Tab-separated table of C-alpha atoms in Angstrom:
chain	number	residue	atom	x	y	z
A	1	MET	CA	1.850	73.219	90.528
A	2	GLN	CA	0.777	70.008	89.813
A	3	GLU	CA	-3.023	69.380	88.645
A	4	PHE	CA	-5.089	66.640	87.723
A	5	GLY	CA	-5.963	67.931	84.143
A	6	ILE	CA	-7.435	65.831	80.811
A	7	PHE	CA	-4.075	63.717	80.097
A	8	ASP	CA	-4.220	62.422	83.873
A	9	MET	CA	-7.556	61.649	82.945
A	10	VAL	CA	-7.575	60.323	79.845
A	11	VAL	CA	-4.246	57.932	81.399
A	12	ALA	CA	-6.239	56.703	84.270
A	13	GLY	CA	-9.167	56.309	81.769
A	14	ILE	CA	-8.320	54.066	79.479
A	15	THR	CA	-5.654	52.009	82.011
A	16	VAL	CA	-9.057	51.363	84.010
A	17	ILE	CA	-10.915	50.714	81.146
A	18	LEU	CA	-8.432	48.340	79.510
A	19	GLY	CA	-7.883	46.797	83.222
A	20	LEU	CA	-11.759	45.578	83.964
A	21	LYS	CA	-10.446	42.674	80.718
A	22	GLY	CA	-7.827	42.124	83.328
A	23	LEU	CA	-11.195	41.156	85.938
A	24	PHE	CA	-13.519	39.390	83.732
A	25	ARG	CA	-10.482	37.439	82.313
A	26	GLY	CA	-9.035	36.889	86.165
A	27	PHE	CA	-5.176	37.212	87.546
A	28	ILE	CA	-3.961	33.475	85.866
A	29	LYS	CA	-5.482	34.085	82.535
A	30	GLU	CA	-3.697	37.812	82.319
A	31	VAL	CA	-0.114	36.374	83.110
A	32	LEU	CA	-0.419	33.281	81.646
A	33	GLY	CA	-1.171	35.098	78.000
A	34	ILE	CA	1.903	37.194	78.692
A	35	VAL	CA	3.691	34.243	79.184
A	36	GLY	CA	2.016	33.029	75.731
A	37	ILE	CA	3.077	35.406	73.680
A	38	ILE	CA	6.539	35.940	75.307
A	39	GLY	CA	7.729	31.975	76.351
A	40	GLY	CA	6.497	31.464	72.497
A	41	ILE	CA	8.583	33.664	71.391
A	42	PHE	CA	11.499	32.334	73.278
A	43	ILE	CA	10.785	28.812	72.482
A	44	ALA	CA	10.118	29.529	68.415
A	45	SER	CA	13.349	31.528	67.975
A	46	ARG	CA	15.390	28.376	69.015
A	47	PHE	CA	13.820	25.476	67.529
A	48	SER	CA	11.591	26.954	64.471
A	49	LEU	CA	14.495	24.983	62.203
A	50	GLU	CA	13.486	21.393	64.323
A	51	VAL	CA	10.074	22.386	63.752
A	52	GLY	CA	10.471	23.651	60.377
A	53	ASN	CA	12.351	20.356	59.184
A	54	LEU	CA	9.451	18.531	60.822
A	55	ILE	CA	6.757	20.328	58.272
A	56	ALA	CA	8.893	20.442	55.181
A	57	PRO	CA	8.069	17.001	54.220
A	58	VAL	CA	4.558	17.901	54.639
A	59	LEU	CA	3.949	21.117	52.271
A	60	ALA	CA	7.199	19.835	50.464
A	61	LEU	CA	9.653	23.000	51.432
A	62	GLU	CA	12.940	23.358	50.533
A	63	ASN	CA	13.847	27.088	51.250
A	64	GLU	CA	16.036	27.372	54.343
A	65	ALA	CA	14.442	30.404	55.075
A	66	THR	CA	10.608	29.567	54.686
A	67	ILE	CA	11.677	26.369	56.387
A	68	LYS	CA	12.448	28.383	59.822
A	69	LEU	CA	9.769	30.963	58.732
A	70	ILE	CA	7.088	28.026	58.939
A	71	GLY	CA	8.801	26.570	62.167
A	72	PHE	CA	8.713	29.950	64.010
A	73	ILE	CA	4.735	30.553	63.443
A	74	VAL	CA	3.785	26.631	64.445
A	75	ALA	CA	6.125	26.749	66.890
A	76	LEU	CA	4.485	30.124	68.769
A	77	ILE	CA	1.227	29.379	67.706
A	78	GLY	CA	1.227	25.672	69.573
A	79	PHE	CA	3.369	26.373	72.732
A	80	TRP	CA	0.218	30.128	73.033
A	81	VAL	CA	-2.403	27.272	72.602
A	82	LEU	CA	-0.866	25.073	74.737
A	83	VAL	CA	-0.646	27.848	77.456
A	84	TYR	CA	-3.919	29.007	76.761
A	85	PHE	CA	-5.626	25.477	77.679
A	86	ILE	CA	-3.531	25.612	80.534
A	87	ALA	CA	-4.751	29.088	81.977
A	88	LEU	CA	-8.402	27.638	80.968
A	89	ILE	CA	-8.092	24.474	83.102
A	90	LEU	CA	-5.469	26.728	86.426
A	91	SER	CA	-9.112	29.395	85.729
A	92	LYS	CA	-11.731	27.138	86.177
A	93	ILE	CA	-10.050	24.645	89.386
A	94	THR	CA	-9.643	28.150	91.074
A	95	ASP	CA	-13.604	29.227	90.337
A	96	LEU	CA	-14.529	26.205	91.553
A	97	SER	CA	-12.317	26.235	94.909
A	98	GLY	CA	-14.071	29.258	95.760
A	99	LEU	CA	-11.024	32.043	95.011
A	100	GLY	CA	-13.145	33.465	91.723
A	101	ALA	CA	-13.468	36.674	92.862
A	102	ILE	CA	-9.924	36.694	94.649
A	103	ASN	CA	-8.370	35.785	90.879
A	104	ARG	CA	-10.512	38.584	89.492
A	105	ILE	CA	-9.544	41.123	91.599
A	106	LEU	CA	-5.730	40.202	90.968
A	107	GLY	CA	-6.603	40.101	87.370
A	108	PHE	CA	-8.092	43.792	87.515
A	109	LEU	CA	-4.664	45.043	89.313
A	110	PHE	CA	-2.141	43.221	87.240
A	111	GLY	CA	-4.332	44.674	83.574
A	112	SER	CA	-4.322	47.931	84.601
A	113	ALA	CA	-0.518	47.585	86.198
A	114	LYS	CA	0.515	46.040	82.336
A	115	ILE	CA	-1.325	49.120	80.669
A	116	PHE	CA	0.158	51.519	83.157
A	117	LEU	CA	3.791	49.936	82.804
A	118	ILE	CA	3.360	50.519	78.658
A	119	PHE	CA	2.250	53.972	78.950
A	120	SER	CA	5.449	54.531	80.516
A	121	VAL	CA	7.922	53.237	78.250
A	122	ILE	CA	6.137	55.135	75.223
A	123	ALA	CA	6.122	58.345	77.453
A	124	TYR	CA	9.539	57.675	78.508
A	125	ALA	CA	10.357	56.880	74.813
A	126	LEU	CA	8.988	59.793	73.474
A	127	TYR	CA	10.734	62.501	76.479
A	128	GLN	CA	13.954	61.165	75.242
A	129	VAL	CA	13.797	62.865	71.872
A	130	GLN	CA	14.366	66.265	72.380
A	131	SER	CA	11.923	67.739	69.446
A	132	PHE	CA	9.360	66.573	71.519
A	133	LYS	CA	10.263	66.979	75.089
A	134	SER	CA	9.635	70.735	74.493
A	135	VAL	CA	6.250	70.470	73.155
A	136	ILE	CA	5.421	67.449	76.693
A	137	ASN	CA	6.753	70.099	78.843
A	138	GLU	CA	4.604	72.610	78.168
A	139	LYS	CA	1.268	70.677	77.079
A	140	VAL	CA	1.781	68.151	80.168
A	141	GLY	CA	4.287	69.331	82.287
A	142	ASN	CA	1.925	70.249	85.802
A	143	SER	CA	0.369	66.768	84.981
A	144	ILE	CA	0.135	64.433	88.077
A	145	THR	CA	0.847	60.986	86.203
A	146	PHE	CA	3.532	62.719	83.787
A	147	PRO	CA	5.948	62.807	86.811
A	148	TYR	CA	5.027	58.969	87.452
A	149	LEU	CA	5.637	57.572	83.809
A	150	ILE	CA	9.134	59.039	83.259
A	151	ASP	CA	9.915	57.503	86.555
A	152	VAL	CA	8.235	54.142	85.846
A	153	GLY	CA	9.507	53.905	82.127
A	154	GLY	CA	13.016	55.076	82.875
A	155	TYR	CA	13.394	52.195	85.277
A	156	ILE	CA	12.273	49.593	82.994
A	157	ILE	CA	14.308	50.541	79.959
A	158	LYS	CA	16.783	52.957	80.850
A	159	LEU	CA	16.411	53.966	76.902
A	160	ASP	CA	19.454	54.760	75.108
A	161	THR	CA	18.255	56.397	72.031
A	162	THR	CA	21.509	56.273	70.085
A	163	LYS	CA	21.627	52.516	71.183
A	164	VAL	CA	18.405	52.212	70.192
A	165	THR	CA	18.904	53.917	66.778
A	166	LYS	CA	22.428	51.935	66.151
A	167	ASN	CA	20.338	48.237	67.211
A	168	ILE	CA	17.831	49.482	64.609
A	169	GLU	CA	20.343	50.363	62.098
A	170	SER	CA	22.185	47.380	62.890
A	171	GLY	CA	18.847	45.117	62.241
A	172	VAL	CA	17.743	47.229	58.873
A	173	ASP	CA	21.467	46.456	57.695
A	174	SER	CA	21.043	42.756	58.704
A	175	VAL	CA	17.758	42.218	56.400
A	176	VAL	CA	19.331	43.960	53.700
A	177	ASN	CA	22.235	41.666	54.285
A	178	LYS	CA	20.386	38.404	54.343
A	179	THR	CA	17.953	39.000	52.022
A	180	LYS	CA	20.751	39.623	49.499
A	181	GLU	CA	22.290	36.165	50.665
A	182	THR	CA	19.381	34.889	49.530
A	183	ILE	CA	19.186	36.108	46.152
A	184	ASN	CA	22.954	35.588	45.450
A	185	LYS	CA	21.796	31.758	46.762
A	186	SER	CA	19.312	31.320	44.166
A	187	ILE	CA	20.542	33.039	41.352
A	188	GLU	CA	23.751	30.629	42.118
A	189	GLU	CA	21.630	27.685	42.602
A	190	LYS	CA	19.461	28.498	39.527
A	191	VAL	CA	23.078	29.545	37.784
A	192	SER	CA	24.253	25.697	38.519
A	193	GLN	CA	21.038	23.678	37.598
A	194	GLU	CA	21.806	25.927	33.488
A	195	ILE	CA	24.697	24.802	33.486
A	196	ASP	CA	24.566	21.432	34.641
A	197	LYS	CA	21.576	21.234	32.442
A	198	ALA	CA	23.551	22.615	29.445
A	199	THR	CA	26.452	20.470	30.244
A	200	ASN	CA	24.582	17.167	30.219
A	201	GLU	CA	22.770	17.995	27.215
A	202	VAL	CA	26.298	18.423	25.746
A	203	VAL	CA	27.763	15.181	26.917
A	204	LYS	CA	24.165	13.514	25.303
A	205	ASP	CA	25.082	15.111	22.531
A	206	SER	CA	28.889	14.436	22.173
A	207	THR	CA	27.563	10.178	22.924
A	208	GLN	CA	25.134	10.469	20.387
A	209	ILE	CA	27.616	12.052	17.774
A	210	LYS	CA	30.314	9.454	18.919
A	211	GLU	CA	27.360	6.491	18.357
A	212	ASN	CA	26.463	7.464	15.002
A	213	ILE	CA	29.683	8.062	13.917
A	214	ASP	CA	30.923	4.634	15.294
A	215	GLN	CA	27.959	3.271	13.628
A	216	LYS	CA	29.108	4.400	10.141
A	217	GLU	CA	32.681	3.164	10.332
A	218	GLN	CA	30.802	0.214	11.251
A	219	THR	CA	28.654	0.402	8.034
A	220	THR	CA	31.865	1.331	6.144
A	221	ASN	CA	33.682	-1.346	7.177
A	222	GLN	CA	31.111	-3.668	6.494
A	223	ASN	CA	31.134	-2.662	3.245
A	224	GLU	CA	34.366	-2.674	2.682
A	225	VAL	CA	34.261	-6.167	3.696
A	226	LYS	CA	31.470	-7.056	1.285
A	227	GLN	CA	33.090	-5.205	-1.515
A	228	THR	CA	36.461	-7.076	-1.119
A	229	ASN	CA	34.677	-11.079	-1.113
A	230	THR	CA	32.472	-9.952	-4.302
A	231	GLN	CA	36.201	-9.103	-6.102
A	232	GLU	CA	37.573	-12.214	-4.459
A	233	GLU	CA	34.649	-13.967	-5.640
A	234	ILE	CA	34.746	-12.103	-9.066
A	235	LYS	CA	38.684	-13.529	-9.742
A	236	LYS	CA	37.674	-16.702	-9.055
């Protein structure tokens, strides 16, 4: 038999309390806050290199990975700040138009729904892990809210733990491989620079030696000419 227990009170309490943030911020700020983050990531992931190339001359950046990282951060923050100011302007207009109360009520509903969705995703993900499933059923199996959390979370993500594990492993391998490539590239560039430096020094030394030899030959020839002239003068 389902009953309203401690788990339900905790979920409902946290949802309402954090939903109050939406009441104070308003619907427009709540929605555009999410748009700013998600949109910022979307924009930054696609234009990080272009933005980084604009900043690179100012910060004297040369490493491509560093340029992309700086470009990503700047693009993300820039887009978020832009959306934030748009949200401020729209909220001000809404307050002046007399729709401020509606904006805040919708903000509370949206904020509460957002928190509930987050709880749903977390609950569903944990419920797919067999080692947690039996414990969860034992502790909150009779909860009123837990079945709704599972249903909503499953509808949102349809989590396949095997696929997620493979994606995580693939992501880790990708990061490791990129790190290796960066290290190898740095080593190759360093070795190439050292080889070029050594080659230039050898060429410089060889040129200097050749100049010294030519100078000695020239001096020897001049001495021979002088000696020949001296002998001719003596004969005369």
